[in-house]
Coordinates of C-alpha atoms and ligand atoms in Angstrom, one line a residue:
M1 CA -3.6 -52.5 -31.1
F2 CA -0.5 -50.4 -31.2
A3 CA 1.3 -49.8 -34.5
L4 CA 5.0 -49.5 -34.9
P5 CA 5.5 -45.9 -36.1
P6 CA 7.7 -45.3 -39.1
L7 CA 11.3 -44.5 -38.2
P8 CA 11.6 -40.7 -38.9
Y9 CA 14.9 -41.1 -40.8
A10 CA 16.9 -43.6 -42.8
Y11 CA 18.9 -46.3 -40.9
D12 CA 22.1 -44.6 -41.8
A13 CA 21.0 -41.0 -41.0
L14 CA 22.7 -40.9 -37.6
E15 CA 26.1 -42.3 -38.8
P16 CA 28.7 -42.3 -37.5
Y17 CA 27.3 -41.8 -34.0
I18 CA 24.7 -44.6 -34.4
D19 CA 25.6 -47.0 -37.1
A20 CA 23.1 -48.2 -39.7
K21 CA 23.2 -51.9 -38.8
T22 CA 22.4 -51.1 -35.1
M23 CA 19.6 -48.8 -36.1
E24 CA 18.1 -51.4 -38.5
I25 CA 18.2 -54.2 -35.9
H26 CA 17.1 -52.0 -33.1
Y27 CA 14.0 -50.8 -35.0
T28 CA 13.0 -53.8 -37.1
K29 CA 13.8 -56.5 -34.4
H30 CA 13.8 -55.0 -30.9
H31 CA 11.1 -52.3 -31.3
Q32 CA 9.0 -54.5 -33.4
A33 CA 9.2 -57.3 -30.8
Y34 CA 8.1 -55.0 -28.0
T35 CA 5.2 -53.8 -30.1
D36 CA 4.1 -57.3 -31.0
K37 CA 4.4 -58.6 -27.5
L38 CA 2.5 -55.7 -26.0
N39 CA -0.3 -56.2 -28.5
A40 CA -0.4 -60.0 -27.7
A41 CA -0.6 -59.2 -24.0
I42 CA -3.5 -56.7 -24.2
E43 CA -5.5 -58.4 -26.9
N44 CA -9.2 -58.8 -25.9
T45 CA -8.6 -56.9 -22.6
P46 CA -9.9 -53.4 -21.7
L47 CA -6.3 -52.1 -22.1
S48 CA -6.7 -52.3 -25.9
E49 CA -9.0 -49.3 -25.6
Q50 CA -6.4 -47.2 -23.6
S51 CA -3.6 -45.0 -24.8
I52 CA 0.0 -46.2 -24.0
E53 CA 0.3 -43.2 -21.6
E54 CA -2.8 -44.4 -19.6
I55 CA -1.5 -47.9 -19.4
L56 CA 1.9 -46.8 -18.2
A57 CA 0.4 -44.5 -15.6
N58 CA -1.3 -47.5 -13.9
I59 CA 1.3 -50.1 -14.7
S60 CA 1.5 -51.4 -11.1
R61 CA -1.9 -53.1 -11.8
Q62 CA -0.5 -54.9 -14.9
S63 CA 1.6 -58.0 -15.6
T64 CA 5.4 -57.9 -16.0
A65 CA 4.9 -58.6 -19.8
I66 CA 2.8 -55.5 -20.1
R67 CA 5.3 -53.4 -18.0
N68 CA 8.3 -54.6 -20.1
N69 CA 6.7 -54.5 -23.5
G70 CA 4.6 -51.4 -22.9
G71 CA 7.6 -49.6 -21.7
G72 CA 9.7 -50.9 -24.6
Y73 CA 7.0 -49.7 -27.1
F74 CA 6.8 -46.2 -25.6
N75 CA 10.5 -45.7 -24.9
H76 CA 11.6 -46.5 -28.4
N77 CA 8.9 -44.4 -30.1
F78 CA 10.1 -41.6 -27.8
F79 CA 13.8 -42.3 -28.4
W80 CA 13.6 -42.2 -32.3
E81 CA 11.7 -38.9 -32.0
S82 CA 14.5 -37.5 -29.7
L83 CA 17.2 -38.0 -32.4
T84 CA 17.9 -36.2 -35.7
S85 CA 20.6 -36.0 -38.3
E86 CA 20.5 -32.2 -38.1
A87 CA 22.9 -30.9 -35.4
S88 CA 21.3 -28.7 -32.9
S89 CA 21.8 -27.3 -29.4
P90 CA 19.5 -26.3 -26.6
S91 CA 18.0 -22.8 -27.0
G92 CA 15.3 -20.5 -25.6
V93 CA 13.6 -21.1 -22.3
L94 CA 14.7 -24.8 -22.1
A95 CA 18.4 -23.7 -22.4
D96 CA 17.8 -21.1 -19.7
A97 CA 16.2 -23.8 -17.4
L98 CA 19.1 -26.2 -18.0
V99 CA 21.6 -23.6 -17.1
E100 CA 19.6 -22.5 -14.0
T101 CA 19.2 -26.1 -12.8
F102 CA 22.6 -27.6 -13.6
G103 CA 24.9 -24.7 -13.9
S104 CA 25.7 -24.9 -17.6
I105 CA 24.8 -27.0 -20.7
E106 CA 28.1 -28.8 -20.3
L107 CA 27.4 -29.6 -16.7
F108 CA 23.9 -30.8 -17.7
K109 CA 25.4 -33.2 -20.2
E110 CA 28.0 -34.5 -17.8
K111 CA 25.4 -35.2 -15.2
F112 CA 23.2 -36.9 -17.7
E113 CA 26.0 -39.1 -19.0
T114 CA 27.0 -40.0 -15.4
A115 CA 23.4 -41.1 -14.6
A116 CA 22.9 -43.0 -17.8
S117 CA 26.3 -44.6 -17.7
G118 CA 25.9 -45.6 -14.0
Q119 CA 22.6 -47.5 -14.7
F120 CA 23.6 -51.1 -13.7
G121 CA 22.7 -53.4 -16.6
S122 CA 20.0 -52.5 -19.1
G123 CA 17.9 -49.3 -18.8
W124 CA 17.5 -45.7 -19.8
G125 CA 18.8 -42.3 -19.0
W126 CA 16.2 -39.5 -18.7
L127 CA 15.7 -35.8 -18.5
V128 CA 12.3 -35.1 -17.0
V129 CA 10.3 -32.1 -16.0
S130 CA 7.8 -32.0 -13.1
E131 CA 6.5 -29.5 -10.5
A132 CA 10.0 -29.8 -9.0
G133 CA 11.6 -28.6 -12.2
L134 CA 14.1 -30.4 -14.4
E135 CA 15.6 -33.6 -13.1
I136 CA 18.1 -36.2 -14.4
G137 CA 17.8 -39.9 -13.6
A138 CA 17.9 -43.5 -14.9
T139 CA 15.4 -46.4 -14.9
P140 CA 16.1 -50.1 -15.2
N141 CA 14.9 -52.4 -18.0
Q142 CA 12.1 -50.7 -20.0
D143 CA 10.7 -48.7 -17.0
N144 CA 10.2 -45.0 -17.6
P145 CA 9.2 -41.9 -15.6
L146 CA 5.5 -42.2 -16.7
M147 CA 5.1 -45.4 -14.7
D148 CA 3.5 -45.3 -11.3
V149 CA 6.1 -47.8 -10.1
S150 CA 9.1 -45.6 -11.0
P151 CA 11.1 -43.7 -8.4
L152 CA 11.9 -41.2 -11.1
R153 CA 8.6 -39.6 -12.1
G154 CA 7.7 -36.7 -14.4
T155 CA 7.2 -35.8 -18.0
P156 CA 10.0 -37.1 -20.1
L157 CA 11.9 -34.6 -22.3
L158 CA 14.8 -36.8 -23.4
G159 CA 15.4 -40.5 -23.0
V160 CA 18.5 -42.4 -24.1
D161 CA 18.6 -46.2 -24.4
V162 CA 21.5 -47.7 -22.6
W163 CA 20.7 -51.4 -23.4
E164 CA 23.8 -53.0 -25.0
H165 CA 21.7 -53.6 -28.1
A166 CA 21.7 -49.8 -28.6
Y167 CA 25.4 -49.5 -28.9
Y168 CA 27.4 -52.7 -28.7
L169 CA 28.0 -53.3 -32.5
H170 CA 29.8 -49.9 -32.8
Y171 CA 31.0 -49.1 -29.2
Q172 CA 31.2 -52.7 -27.7
N173 CA 31.5 -52.2 -23.9
R174 CA 32.2 -48.4 -24.1
R175 CA 28.9 -47.1 -23.0
P176 CA 30.3 -43.7 -21.9
E177 CA 31.7 -43.2 -25.4
Y178 CA 28.2 -43.9 -26.9
L179 CA 26.7 -41.4 -24.4
S180 CA 29.1 -38.6 -25.2
A181 CA 28.5 -39.2 -29.0
I182 CA 24.7 -39.1 -28.6
W183 CA 24.7 -35.3 -28.2
N184 CA 25.7 -35.0 -31.9
V185 CA 22.2 -36.4 -32.8
V186 CA 19.9 -35.2 -30.1
N187 CA 16.9 -33.4 -31.5
W188 CA 16.8 -30.3 -29.3
K189 CA 13.9 -28.8 -31.3
K190 CA 11.7 -31.8 -30.3
I191 CA 12.9 -31.6 -26.7
E192 CA 12.0 -27.8 -26.6
E193 CA 8.6 -28.7 -28.0
R194 CA 8.0 -31.2 -25.3
Y195 CA 9.1 -28.6 -22.6
A196 CA 6.8 -26.0 -24.1
T197 CA 3.9 -28.4 -24.1
Y198 CA 4.5 -29.2 -20.5
S199 CA 4.8 -25.5 -19.5
S200 CA 1.7 -24.4 -21.3
Ligands
MN301 MN1 16.4 -50.5 -27.2

């Protein structure tokens, strides 16, 4: 059984970029529901012995319920950890790799915002690393780059939720505005840690 991890900050910690009401509903209702439905779907099956990463890596063998809720469970754990109230910017080897791949940090952000903003309907924007290097992309619904069914594959470094439930209360239909604001709360220390883990 998978547990809903505690939110690493208060509901209002990311104000004004992510409002407290959105954070509370997103965590206590949406993330909780993905967790509960995943647990219901894997109860008394061999999947209950596996890690979420193992399940996602072989998701093509599983039901739509497990794909949607397993993705939703992992993606939100990953998203909360990717954010912080302490402003930061990319540094070190990750900053170097971003500049080398995308031309500059600003160009990286622009390309990320374009990819996430262009995802039709619900989904996620991603920065991933693989043998091919850094890559930006988007996935529909609760799919992610760990899933064997995903055209975008790799180790996720940053994921941003672009479901309307992630921004609609504060930004209404203005997804690009939400995306340009998100940089104020991205936890670059955590993203650098993920990059270092991949590289080691
Ligand atoms: Mn969400």
